Each structure stands twice: as structure tokens, then as C-alpha cells.
PDB file of N, CA, C and O in Angstrom:
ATOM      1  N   UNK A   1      19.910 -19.554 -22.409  1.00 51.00           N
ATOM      2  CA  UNK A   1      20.949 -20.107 -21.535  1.00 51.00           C
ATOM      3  C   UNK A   1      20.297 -20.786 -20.347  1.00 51.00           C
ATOM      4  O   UNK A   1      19.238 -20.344 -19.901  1.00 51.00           O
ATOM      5  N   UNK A   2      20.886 -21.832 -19.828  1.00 58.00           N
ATOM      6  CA  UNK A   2      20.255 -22.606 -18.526  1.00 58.00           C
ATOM      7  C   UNK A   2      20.840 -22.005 -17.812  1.00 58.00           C
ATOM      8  O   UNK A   2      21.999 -21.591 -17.808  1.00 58.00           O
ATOM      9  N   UNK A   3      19.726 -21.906 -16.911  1.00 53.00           N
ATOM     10  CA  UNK A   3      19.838 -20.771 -15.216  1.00 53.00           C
ATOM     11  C   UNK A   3      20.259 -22.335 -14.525  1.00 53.00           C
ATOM     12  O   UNK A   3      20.067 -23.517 -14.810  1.00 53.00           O
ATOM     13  N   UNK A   4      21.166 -21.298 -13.108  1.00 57.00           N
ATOM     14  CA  UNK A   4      21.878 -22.445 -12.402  1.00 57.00           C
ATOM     15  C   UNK A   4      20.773 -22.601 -11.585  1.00 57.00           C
ATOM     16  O   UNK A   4      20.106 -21.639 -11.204  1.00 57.00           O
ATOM     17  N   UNK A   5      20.500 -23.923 -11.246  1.00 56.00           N
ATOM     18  CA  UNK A   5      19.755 -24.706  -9.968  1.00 56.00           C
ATOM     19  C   UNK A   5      20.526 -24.014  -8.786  1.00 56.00           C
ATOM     20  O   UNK A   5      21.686 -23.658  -8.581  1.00 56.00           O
ATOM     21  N   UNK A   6      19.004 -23.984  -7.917  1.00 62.00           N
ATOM     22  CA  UNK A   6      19.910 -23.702  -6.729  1.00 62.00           C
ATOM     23  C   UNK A   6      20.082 -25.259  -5.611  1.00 62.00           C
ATOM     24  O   UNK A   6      19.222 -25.672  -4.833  1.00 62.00           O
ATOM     25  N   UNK A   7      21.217 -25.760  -5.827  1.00 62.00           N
ATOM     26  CA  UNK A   7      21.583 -27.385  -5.406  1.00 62.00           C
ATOM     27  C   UNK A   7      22.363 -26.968  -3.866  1.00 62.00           C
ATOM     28  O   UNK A   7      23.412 -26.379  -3.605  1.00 62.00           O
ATOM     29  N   UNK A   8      21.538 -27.444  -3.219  1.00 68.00           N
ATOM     30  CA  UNK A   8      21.981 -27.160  -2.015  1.00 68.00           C
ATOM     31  C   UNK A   8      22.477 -28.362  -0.604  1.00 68.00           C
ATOM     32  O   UNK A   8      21.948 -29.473  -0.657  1.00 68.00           O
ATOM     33  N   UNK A   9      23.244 -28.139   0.313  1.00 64.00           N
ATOM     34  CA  UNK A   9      23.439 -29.466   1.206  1.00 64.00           C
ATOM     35  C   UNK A   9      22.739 -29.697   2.111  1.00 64.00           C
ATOM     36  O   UNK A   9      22.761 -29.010   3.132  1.00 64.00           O
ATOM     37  N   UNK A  10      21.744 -30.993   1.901  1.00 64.00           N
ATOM     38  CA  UNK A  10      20.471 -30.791   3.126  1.00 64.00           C
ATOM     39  C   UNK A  10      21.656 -31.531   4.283  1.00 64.00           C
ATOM     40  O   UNK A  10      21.646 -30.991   5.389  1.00 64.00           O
ATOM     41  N   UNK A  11      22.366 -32.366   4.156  1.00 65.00           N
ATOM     42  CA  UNK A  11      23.067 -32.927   5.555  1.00 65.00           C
ATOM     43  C   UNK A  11      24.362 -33.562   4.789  1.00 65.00           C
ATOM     44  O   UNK A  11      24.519 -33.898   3.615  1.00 65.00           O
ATOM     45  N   UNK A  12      25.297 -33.597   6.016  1.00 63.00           N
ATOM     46  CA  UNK A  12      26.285 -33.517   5.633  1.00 63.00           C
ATOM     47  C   UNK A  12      26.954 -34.683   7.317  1.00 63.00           C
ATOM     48  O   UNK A  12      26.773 -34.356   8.490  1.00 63.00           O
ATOM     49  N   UNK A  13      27.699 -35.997   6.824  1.00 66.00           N
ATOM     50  CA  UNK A  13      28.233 -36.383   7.786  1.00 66.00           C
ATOM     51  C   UNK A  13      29.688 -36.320   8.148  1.00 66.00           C
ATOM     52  O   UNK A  13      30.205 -35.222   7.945  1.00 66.00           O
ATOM     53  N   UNK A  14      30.412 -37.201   8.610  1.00 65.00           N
ATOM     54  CA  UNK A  14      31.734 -36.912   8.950  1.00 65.00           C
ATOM     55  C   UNK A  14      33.045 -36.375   7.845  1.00 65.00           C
ATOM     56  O   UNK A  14      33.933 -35.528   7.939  1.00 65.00           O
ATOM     57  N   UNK A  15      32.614 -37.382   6.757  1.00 67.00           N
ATOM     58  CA  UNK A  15      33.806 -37.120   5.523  1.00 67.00           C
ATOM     59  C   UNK A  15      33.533 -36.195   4.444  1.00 67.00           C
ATOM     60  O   UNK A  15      34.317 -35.950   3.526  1.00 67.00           O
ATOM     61  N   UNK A  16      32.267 -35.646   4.616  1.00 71.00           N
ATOM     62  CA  UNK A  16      31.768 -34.497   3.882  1.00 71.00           C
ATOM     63  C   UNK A  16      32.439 -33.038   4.672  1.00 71.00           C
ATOM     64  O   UNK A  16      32.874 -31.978   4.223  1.00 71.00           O
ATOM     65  N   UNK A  17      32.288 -33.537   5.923  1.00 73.00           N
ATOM     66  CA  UNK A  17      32.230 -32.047   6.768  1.00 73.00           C
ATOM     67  C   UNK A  17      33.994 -31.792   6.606  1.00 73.00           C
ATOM     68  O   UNK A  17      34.421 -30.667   6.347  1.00 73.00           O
ATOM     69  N   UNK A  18      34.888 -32.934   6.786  1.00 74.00           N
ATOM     70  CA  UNK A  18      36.356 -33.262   6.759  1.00 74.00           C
ATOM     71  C   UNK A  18      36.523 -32.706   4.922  1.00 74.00           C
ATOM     72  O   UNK A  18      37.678 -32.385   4.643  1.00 74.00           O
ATOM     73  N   UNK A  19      35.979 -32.644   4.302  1.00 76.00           N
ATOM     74  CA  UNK A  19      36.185 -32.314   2.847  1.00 76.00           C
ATOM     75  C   UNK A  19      35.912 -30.432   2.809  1.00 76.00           C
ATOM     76  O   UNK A  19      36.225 -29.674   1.891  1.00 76.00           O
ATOM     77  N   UNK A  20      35.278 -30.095   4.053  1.00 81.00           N
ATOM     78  CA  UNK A  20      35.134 -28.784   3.871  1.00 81.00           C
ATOM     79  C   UNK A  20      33.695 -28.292   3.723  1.00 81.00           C
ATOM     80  O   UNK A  20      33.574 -27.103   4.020  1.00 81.00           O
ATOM     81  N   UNK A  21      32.494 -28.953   3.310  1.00 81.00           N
ATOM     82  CA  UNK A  21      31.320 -29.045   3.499  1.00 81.00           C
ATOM     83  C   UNK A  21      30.443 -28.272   4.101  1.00 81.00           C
ATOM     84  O   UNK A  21      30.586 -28.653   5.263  1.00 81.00           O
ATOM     85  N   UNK A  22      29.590 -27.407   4.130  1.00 81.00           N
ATOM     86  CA  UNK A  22      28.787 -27.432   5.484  1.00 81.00           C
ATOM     87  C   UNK A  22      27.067 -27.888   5.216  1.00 81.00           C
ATOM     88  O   UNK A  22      26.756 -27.850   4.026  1.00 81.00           O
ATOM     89  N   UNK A  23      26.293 -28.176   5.883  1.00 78.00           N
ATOM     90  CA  UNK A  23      25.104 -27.377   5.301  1.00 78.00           C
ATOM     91  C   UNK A  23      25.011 -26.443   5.307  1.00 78.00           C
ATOM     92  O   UNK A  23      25.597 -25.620   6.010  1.00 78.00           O
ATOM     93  N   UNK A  24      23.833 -26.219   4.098  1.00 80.00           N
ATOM     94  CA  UNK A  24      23.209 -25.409   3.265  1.00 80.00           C
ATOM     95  C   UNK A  24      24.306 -24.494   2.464  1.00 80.00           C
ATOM     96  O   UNK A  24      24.217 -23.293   2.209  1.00 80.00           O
ATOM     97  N   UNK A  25      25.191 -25.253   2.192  1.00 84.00           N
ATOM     98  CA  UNK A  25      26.738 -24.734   1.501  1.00 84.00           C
ATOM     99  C   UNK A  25      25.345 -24.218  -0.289  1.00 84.00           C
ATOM    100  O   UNK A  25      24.178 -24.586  -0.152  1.00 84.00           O
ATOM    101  N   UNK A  26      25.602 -23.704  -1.205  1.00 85.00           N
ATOM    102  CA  UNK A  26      25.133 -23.743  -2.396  1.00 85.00           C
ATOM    103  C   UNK A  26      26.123 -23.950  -3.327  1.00 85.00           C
ATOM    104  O   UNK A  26      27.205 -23.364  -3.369  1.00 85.00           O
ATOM    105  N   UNK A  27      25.713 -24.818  -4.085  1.00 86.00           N
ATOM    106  CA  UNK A  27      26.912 -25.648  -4.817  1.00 86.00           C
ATOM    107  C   UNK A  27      26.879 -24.779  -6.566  1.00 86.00           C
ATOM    108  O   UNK A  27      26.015 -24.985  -7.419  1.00 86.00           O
ATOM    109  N   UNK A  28      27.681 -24.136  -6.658  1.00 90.00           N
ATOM    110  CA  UNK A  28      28.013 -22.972  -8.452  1.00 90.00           C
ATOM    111  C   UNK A  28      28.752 -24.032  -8.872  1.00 90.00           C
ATOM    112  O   UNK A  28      28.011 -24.953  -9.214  1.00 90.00           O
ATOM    113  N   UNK A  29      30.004 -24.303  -8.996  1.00 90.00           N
ATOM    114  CA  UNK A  29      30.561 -25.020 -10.093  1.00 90.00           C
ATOM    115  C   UNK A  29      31.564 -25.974  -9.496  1.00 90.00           C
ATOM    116  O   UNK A  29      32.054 -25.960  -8.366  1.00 90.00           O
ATOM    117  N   UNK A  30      31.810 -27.001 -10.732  1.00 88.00           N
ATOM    118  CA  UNK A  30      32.575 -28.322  -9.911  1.00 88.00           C
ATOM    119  C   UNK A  30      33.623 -28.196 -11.244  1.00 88.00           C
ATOM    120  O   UNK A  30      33.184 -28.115 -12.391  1.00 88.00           O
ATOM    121  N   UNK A  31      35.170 -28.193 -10.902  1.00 87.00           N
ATOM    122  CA  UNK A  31      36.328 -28.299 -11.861  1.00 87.00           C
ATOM    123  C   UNK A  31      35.556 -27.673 -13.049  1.00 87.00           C
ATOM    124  O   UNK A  31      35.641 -28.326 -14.089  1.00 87.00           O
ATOM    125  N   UNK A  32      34.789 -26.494 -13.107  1.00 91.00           N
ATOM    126  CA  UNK A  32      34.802 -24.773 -13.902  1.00 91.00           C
ATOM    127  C   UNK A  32      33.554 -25.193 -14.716  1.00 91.00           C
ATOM    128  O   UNK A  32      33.178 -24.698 -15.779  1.00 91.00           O
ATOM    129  N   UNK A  33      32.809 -26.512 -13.798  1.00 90.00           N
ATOM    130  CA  UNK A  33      31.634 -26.733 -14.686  1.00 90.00           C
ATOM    131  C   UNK A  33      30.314 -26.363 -14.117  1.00 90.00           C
ATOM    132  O   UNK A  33      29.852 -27.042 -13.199  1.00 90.00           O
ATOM    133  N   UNK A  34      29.620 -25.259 -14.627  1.00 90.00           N
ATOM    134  CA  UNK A  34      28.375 -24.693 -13.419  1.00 90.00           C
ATOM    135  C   UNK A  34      27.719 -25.897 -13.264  1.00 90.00           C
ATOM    136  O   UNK A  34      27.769 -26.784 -14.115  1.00 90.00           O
ATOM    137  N   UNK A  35      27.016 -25.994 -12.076  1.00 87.00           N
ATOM    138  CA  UNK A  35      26.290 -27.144 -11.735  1.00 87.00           C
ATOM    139  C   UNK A  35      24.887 -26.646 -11.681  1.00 87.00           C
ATOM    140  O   UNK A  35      24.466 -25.961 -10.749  1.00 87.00           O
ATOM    141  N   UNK A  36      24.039 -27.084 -12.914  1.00 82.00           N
ATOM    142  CA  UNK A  36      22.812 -26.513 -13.194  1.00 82.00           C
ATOM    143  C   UNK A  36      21.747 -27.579 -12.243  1.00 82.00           C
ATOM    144  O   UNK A  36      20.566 -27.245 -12.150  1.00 82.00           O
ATOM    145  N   UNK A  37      22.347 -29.186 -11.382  1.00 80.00           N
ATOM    146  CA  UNK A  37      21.494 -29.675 -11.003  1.00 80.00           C
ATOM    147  C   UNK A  37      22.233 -30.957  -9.907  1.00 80.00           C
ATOM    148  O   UNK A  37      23.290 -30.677  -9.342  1.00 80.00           O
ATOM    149  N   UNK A  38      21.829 -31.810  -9.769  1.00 78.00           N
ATOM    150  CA  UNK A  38      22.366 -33.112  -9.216  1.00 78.00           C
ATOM    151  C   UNK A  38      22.958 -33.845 -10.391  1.00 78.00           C
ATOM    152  O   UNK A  38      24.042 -34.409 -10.247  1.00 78.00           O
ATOM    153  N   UNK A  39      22.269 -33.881 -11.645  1.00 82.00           N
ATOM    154  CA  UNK A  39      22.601 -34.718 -12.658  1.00 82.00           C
ATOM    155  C   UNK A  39      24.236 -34.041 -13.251  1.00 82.00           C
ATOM    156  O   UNK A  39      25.051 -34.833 -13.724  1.00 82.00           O
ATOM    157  N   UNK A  40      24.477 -32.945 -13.181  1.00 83.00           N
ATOM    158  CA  UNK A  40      25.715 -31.558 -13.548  1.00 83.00           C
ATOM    159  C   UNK A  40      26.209 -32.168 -12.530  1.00 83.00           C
ATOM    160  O   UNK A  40      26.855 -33.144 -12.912  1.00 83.00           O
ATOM    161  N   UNK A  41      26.209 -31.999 -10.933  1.00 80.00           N
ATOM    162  CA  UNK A  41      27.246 -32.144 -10.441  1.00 80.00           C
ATOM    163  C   UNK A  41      27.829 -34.039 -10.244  1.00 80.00           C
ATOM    164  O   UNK A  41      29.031 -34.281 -10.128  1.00 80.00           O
ATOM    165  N   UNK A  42      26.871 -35.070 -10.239  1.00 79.00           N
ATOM    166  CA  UNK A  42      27.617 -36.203 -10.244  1.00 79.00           C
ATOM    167  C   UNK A  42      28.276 -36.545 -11.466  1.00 79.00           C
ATOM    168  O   UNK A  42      29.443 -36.931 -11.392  1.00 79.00           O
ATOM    169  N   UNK A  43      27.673 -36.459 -12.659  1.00 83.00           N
ATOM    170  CA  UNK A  43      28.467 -36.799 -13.916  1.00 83.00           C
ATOM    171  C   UNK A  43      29.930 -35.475 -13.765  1.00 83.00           C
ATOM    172  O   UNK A  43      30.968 -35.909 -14.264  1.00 83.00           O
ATOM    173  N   UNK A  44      30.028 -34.348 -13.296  1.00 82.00           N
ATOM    174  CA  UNK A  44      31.101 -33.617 -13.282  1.00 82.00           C
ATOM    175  C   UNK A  44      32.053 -34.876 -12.783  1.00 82.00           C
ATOM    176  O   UNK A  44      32.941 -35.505 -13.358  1.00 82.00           O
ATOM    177  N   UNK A  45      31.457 -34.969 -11.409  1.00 79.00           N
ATOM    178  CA  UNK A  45      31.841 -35.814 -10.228  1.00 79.00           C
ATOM    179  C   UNK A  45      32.537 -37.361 -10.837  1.00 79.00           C
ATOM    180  O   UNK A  45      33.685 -37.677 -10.525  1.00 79.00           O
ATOM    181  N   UNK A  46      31.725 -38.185 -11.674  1.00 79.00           N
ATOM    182  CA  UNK A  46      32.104 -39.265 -11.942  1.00 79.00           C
ATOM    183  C   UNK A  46      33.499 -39.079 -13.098  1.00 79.00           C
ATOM    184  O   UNK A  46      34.428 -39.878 -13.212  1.00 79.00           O
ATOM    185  N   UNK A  47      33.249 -37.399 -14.108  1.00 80.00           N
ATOM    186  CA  UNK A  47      34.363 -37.919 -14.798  1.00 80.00           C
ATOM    187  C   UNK A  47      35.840 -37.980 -14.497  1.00 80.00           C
ATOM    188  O   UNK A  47      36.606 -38.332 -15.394  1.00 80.00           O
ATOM    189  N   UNK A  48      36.309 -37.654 -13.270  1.00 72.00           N
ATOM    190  CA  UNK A  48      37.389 -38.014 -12.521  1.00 72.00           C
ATOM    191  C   UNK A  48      37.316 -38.542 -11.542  1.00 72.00           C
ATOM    192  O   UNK A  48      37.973 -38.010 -10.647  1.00 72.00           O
ATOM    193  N   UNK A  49      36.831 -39.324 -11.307  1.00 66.00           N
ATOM    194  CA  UNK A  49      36.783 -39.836 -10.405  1.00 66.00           C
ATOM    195  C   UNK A  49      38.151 -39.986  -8.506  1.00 66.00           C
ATOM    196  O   UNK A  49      38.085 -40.263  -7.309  1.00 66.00           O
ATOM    197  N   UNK A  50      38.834 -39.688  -9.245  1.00 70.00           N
ATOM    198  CA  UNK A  50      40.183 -39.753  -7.887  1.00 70.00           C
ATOM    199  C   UNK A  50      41.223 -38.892  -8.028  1.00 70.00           C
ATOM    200  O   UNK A  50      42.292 -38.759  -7.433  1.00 70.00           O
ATOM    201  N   UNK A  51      40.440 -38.059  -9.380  1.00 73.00           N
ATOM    202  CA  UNK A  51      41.331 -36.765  -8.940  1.00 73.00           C
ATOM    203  C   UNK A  51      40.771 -35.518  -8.190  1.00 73.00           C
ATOM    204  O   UNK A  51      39.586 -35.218  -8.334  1.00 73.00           O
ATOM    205  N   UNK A  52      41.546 -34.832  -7.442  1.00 78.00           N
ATOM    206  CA  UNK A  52      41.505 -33.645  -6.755  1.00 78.00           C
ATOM    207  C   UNK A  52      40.636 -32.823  -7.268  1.00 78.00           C
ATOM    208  O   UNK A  52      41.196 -32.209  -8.176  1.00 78.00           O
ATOM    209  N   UNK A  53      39.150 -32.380  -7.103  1.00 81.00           N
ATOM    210  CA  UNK A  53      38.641 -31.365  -7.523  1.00 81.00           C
ATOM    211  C   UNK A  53      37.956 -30.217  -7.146  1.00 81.00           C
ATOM    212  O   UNK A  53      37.051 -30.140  -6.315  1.00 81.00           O
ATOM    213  N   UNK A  54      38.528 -29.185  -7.922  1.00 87.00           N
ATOM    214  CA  UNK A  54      37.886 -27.933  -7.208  1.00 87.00           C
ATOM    215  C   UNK A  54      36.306 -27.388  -7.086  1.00 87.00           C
ATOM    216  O   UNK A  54      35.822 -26.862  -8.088  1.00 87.00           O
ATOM    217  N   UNK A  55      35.533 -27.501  -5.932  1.00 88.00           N
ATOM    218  CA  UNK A  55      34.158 -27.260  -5.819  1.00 88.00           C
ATOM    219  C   UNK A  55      33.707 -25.703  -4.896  1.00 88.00           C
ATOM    220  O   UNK A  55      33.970 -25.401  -3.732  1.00 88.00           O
ATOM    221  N   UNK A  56      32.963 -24.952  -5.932  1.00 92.00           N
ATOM    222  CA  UNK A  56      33.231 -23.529  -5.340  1.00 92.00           C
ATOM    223  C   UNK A  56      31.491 -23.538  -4.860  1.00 92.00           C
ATOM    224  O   UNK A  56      30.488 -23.773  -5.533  1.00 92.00           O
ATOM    225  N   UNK A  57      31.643 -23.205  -3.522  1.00 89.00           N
ATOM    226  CA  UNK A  57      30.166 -23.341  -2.827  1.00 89.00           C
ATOM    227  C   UNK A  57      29.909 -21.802  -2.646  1.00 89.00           C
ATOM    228  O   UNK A  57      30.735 -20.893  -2.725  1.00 89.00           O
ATOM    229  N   UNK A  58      28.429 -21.726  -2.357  1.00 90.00           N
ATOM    230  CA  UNK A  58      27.961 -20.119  -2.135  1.00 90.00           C
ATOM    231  C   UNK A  58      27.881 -20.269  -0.134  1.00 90.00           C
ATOM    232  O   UNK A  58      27.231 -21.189   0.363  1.00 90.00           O
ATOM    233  N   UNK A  59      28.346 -19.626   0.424  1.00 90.00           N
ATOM    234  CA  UNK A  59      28.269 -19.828   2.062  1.00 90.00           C
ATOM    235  C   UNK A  59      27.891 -18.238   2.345  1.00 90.00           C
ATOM    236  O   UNK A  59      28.490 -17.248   1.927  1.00 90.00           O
ATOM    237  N   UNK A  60      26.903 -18.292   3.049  1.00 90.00           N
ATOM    238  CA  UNK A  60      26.242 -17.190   3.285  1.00 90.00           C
ATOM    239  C   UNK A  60      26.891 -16.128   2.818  1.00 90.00           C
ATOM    240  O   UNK A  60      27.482 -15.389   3.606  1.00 90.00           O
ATOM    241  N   UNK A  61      26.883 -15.887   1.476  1.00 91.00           N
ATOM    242  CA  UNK A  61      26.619 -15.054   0.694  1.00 91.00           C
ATOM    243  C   UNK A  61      28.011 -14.671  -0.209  1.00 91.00           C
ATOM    244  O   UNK A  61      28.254 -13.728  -0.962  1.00 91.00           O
ATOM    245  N   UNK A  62      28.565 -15.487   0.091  1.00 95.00           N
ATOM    246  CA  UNK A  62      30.447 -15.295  -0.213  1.00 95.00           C
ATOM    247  C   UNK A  62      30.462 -16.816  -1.067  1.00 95.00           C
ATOM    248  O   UNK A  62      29.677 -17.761  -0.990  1.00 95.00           O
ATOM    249  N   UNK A  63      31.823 -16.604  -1.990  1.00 94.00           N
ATOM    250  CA  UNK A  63      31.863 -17.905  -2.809  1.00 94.00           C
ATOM    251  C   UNK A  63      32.774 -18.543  -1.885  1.00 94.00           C
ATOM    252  O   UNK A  63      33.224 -17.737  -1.070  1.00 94.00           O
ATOM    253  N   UNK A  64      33.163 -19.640  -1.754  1.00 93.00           N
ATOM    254  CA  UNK A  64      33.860 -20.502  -1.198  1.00 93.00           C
ATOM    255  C   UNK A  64      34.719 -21.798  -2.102  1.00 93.00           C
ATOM    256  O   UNK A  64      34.092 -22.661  -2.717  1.00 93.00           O
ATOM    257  N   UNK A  65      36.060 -21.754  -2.057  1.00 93.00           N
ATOM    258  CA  UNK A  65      37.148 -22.752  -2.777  1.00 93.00           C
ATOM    259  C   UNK A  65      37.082 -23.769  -1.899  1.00 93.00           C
ATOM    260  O   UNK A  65      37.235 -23.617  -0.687  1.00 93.00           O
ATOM    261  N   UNK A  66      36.779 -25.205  -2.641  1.00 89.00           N
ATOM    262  CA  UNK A  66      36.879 -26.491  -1.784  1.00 89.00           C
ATOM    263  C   UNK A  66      37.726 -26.974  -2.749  1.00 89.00           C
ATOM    264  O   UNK A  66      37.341 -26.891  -3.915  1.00 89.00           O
ATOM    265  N   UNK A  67      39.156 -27.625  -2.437  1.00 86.00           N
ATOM    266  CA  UNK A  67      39.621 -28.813  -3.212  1.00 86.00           C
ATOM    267  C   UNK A  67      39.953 -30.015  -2.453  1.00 86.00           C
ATOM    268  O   UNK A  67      40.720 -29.996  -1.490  1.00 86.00           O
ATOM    269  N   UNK A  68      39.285 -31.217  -2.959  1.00 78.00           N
ATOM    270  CA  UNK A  68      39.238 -32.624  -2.234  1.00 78.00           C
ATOM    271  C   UNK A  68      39.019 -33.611  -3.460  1.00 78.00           C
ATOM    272  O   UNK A  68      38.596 -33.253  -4.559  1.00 78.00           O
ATOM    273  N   UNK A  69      39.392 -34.989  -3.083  1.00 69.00           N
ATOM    274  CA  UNK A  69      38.377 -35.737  -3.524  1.00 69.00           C
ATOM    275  C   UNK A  69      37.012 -35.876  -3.475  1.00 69.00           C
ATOM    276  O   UNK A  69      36.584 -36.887  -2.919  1.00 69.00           O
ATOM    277  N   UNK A  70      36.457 -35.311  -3.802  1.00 65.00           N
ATOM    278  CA  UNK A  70      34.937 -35.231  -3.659  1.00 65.00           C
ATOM    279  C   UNK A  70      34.149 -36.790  -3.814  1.00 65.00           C
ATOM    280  O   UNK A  70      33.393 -37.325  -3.003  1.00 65.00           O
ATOM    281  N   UNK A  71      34.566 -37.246  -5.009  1.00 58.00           N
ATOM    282  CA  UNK A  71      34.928 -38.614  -4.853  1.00 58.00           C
ATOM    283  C   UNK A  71      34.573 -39.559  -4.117  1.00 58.00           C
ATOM    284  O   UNK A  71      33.805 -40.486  -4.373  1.00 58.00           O
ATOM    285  N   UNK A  72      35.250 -39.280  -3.002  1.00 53.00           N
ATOM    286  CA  UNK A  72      35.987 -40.698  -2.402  1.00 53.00           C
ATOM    287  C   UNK A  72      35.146 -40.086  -0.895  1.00 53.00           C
ATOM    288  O   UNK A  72      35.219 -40.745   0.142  1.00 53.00           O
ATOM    289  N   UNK A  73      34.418 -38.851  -0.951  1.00 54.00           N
ATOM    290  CA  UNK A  73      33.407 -38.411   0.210  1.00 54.00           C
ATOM    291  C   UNK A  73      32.114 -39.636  -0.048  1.00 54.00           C
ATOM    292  O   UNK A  73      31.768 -40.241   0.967  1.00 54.00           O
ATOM    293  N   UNK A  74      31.639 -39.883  -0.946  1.00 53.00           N
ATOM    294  CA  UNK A  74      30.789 -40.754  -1.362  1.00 53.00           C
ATOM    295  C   UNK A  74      29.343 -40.627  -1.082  1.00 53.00           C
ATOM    296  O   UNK A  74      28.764 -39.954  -1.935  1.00 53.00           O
ATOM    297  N   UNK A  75      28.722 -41.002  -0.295  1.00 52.00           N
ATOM    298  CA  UNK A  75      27.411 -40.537   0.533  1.00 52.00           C
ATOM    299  C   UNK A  75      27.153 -39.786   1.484  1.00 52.00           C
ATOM    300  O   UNK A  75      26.110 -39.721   2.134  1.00 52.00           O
ATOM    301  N   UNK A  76      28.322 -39.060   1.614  1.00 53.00           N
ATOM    302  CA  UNK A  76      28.665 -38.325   2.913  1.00 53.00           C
ATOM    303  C   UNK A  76      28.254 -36.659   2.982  1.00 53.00           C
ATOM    304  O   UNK A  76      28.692 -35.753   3.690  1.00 53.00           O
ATOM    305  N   UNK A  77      26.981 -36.691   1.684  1.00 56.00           N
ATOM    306  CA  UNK A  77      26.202 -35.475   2.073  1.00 56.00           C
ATOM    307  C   UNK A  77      24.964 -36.141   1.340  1.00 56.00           C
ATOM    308  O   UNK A  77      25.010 -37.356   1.146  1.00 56.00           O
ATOM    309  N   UNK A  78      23.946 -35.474   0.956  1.00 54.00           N
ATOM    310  CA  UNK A  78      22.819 -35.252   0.700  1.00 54.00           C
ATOM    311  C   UNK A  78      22.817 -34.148   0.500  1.00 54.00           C
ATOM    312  O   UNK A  78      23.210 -33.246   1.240  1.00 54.00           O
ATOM    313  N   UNK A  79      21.859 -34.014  -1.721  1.00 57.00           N
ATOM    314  CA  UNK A  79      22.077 -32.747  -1.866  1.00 57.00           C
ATOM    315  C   UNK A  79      20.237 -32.407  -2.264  1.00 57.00           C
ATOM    316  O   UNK A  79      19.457 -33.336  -2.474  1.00 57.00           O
ATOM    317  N   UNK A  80      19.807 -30.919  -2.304  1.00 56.00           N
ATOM    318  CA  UNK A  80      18.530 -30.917  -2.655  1.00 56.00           C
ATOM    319  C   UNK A  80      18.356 -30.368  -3.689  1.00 56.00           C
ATOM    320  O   UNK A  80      19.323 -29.640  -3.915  1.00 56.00           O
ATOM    321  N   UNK A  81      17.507 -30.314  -4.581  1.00 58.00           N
ATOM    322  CA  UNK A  81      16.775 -29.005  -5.938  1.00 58.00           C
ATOM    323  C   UNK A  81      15.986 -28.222  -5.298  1.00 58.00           C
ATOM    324  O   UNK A  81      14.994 -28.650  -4.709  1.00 58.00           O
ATOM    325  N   UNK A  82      16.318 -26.987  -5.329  1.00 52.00           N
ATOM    326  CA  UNK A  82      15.206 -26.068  -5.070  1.00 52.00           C
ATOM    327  C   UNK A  82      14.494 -25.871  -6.471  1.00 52.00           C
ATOM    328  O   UNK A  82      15.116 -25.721  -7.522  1.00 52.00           O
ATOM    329  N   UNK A  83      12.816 -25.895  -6.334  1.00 45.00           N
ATOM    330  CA  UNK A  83      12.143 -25.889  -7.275  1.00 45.00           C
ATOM    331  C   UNK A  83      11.835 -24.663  -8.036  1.00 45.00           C
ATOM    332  O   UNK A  83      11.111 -24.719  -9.031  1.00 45.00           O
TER     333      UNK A  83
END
């Protein structure tokens, strides 16, 4: 089985943070799909593009429910691979 990446938010600007965001949020799954990397979470990301989706982050140490367009945030974080 593929172990989840740990994909994390190195920065985060205005419409990221307005989406619910923080840094160093850790990103588990996007609309119930684990996100094993960057490549997992934009193709999640691209296949709806403008609909509402649910993104469940790890925040110091608790899971966390985000629903937004994630979308339509666009460049409005920067994410990293931990190796």
C-alpha cells in the first residue's frame, strides 16, 4: 500500500488563508481521496474544478474539515514533500 506523503503548507497568502488554510496545515485527503503527494492533490484538485471541495488538514495534531473552492484559491499557497 502507498504510505501518505507528508504534503505540507510552506506559505499561504490572502485567498488561501480566507479558504481556511494555515501554515504548516498537513494535507490527508481531498473529496475522500488520500493525498499521497502534490501530483494526488492537484489532479484531485483539477477533476472538479468549481465545485465545492472537502479538504481535511492535520493542524497540530487534530484533523481539520475545510470546504471551499480550492480551485479558484489558485496560487494562493505553496505546498512542500517531506522526504
Amino acid at each position: 500500500a502507498q504510505q501518505l506523503s507528508e504534503l505540507r503548507l510552506l506559505a499561504c497568502d490572502l485567498p488561501a488563508a480566507q479558504a481556511g488554510l494555515l501554515v504548516n496545515d498537513e494535507f490527508i485527503s481531498l473529496n475522500g481521496v488520500k493525498i499521497y503527494g502534490t501530483e494526488t492533490f492537484y489532479e484531485t484538485l483539477i477533476a472538479q474544478p468549481a465545485a465545492p471541495a472537502t479538504l481535511i488538514v492535520r493542524r497540530a495534531g487534530a484533523d481539520v474539515t475545510l470546504q471551499e473552492t480550492f480551485y479558484s484559491v489558485g496560487g494562493g499557497f505553496v505546498l512542500t514533500e517531506a522526504d
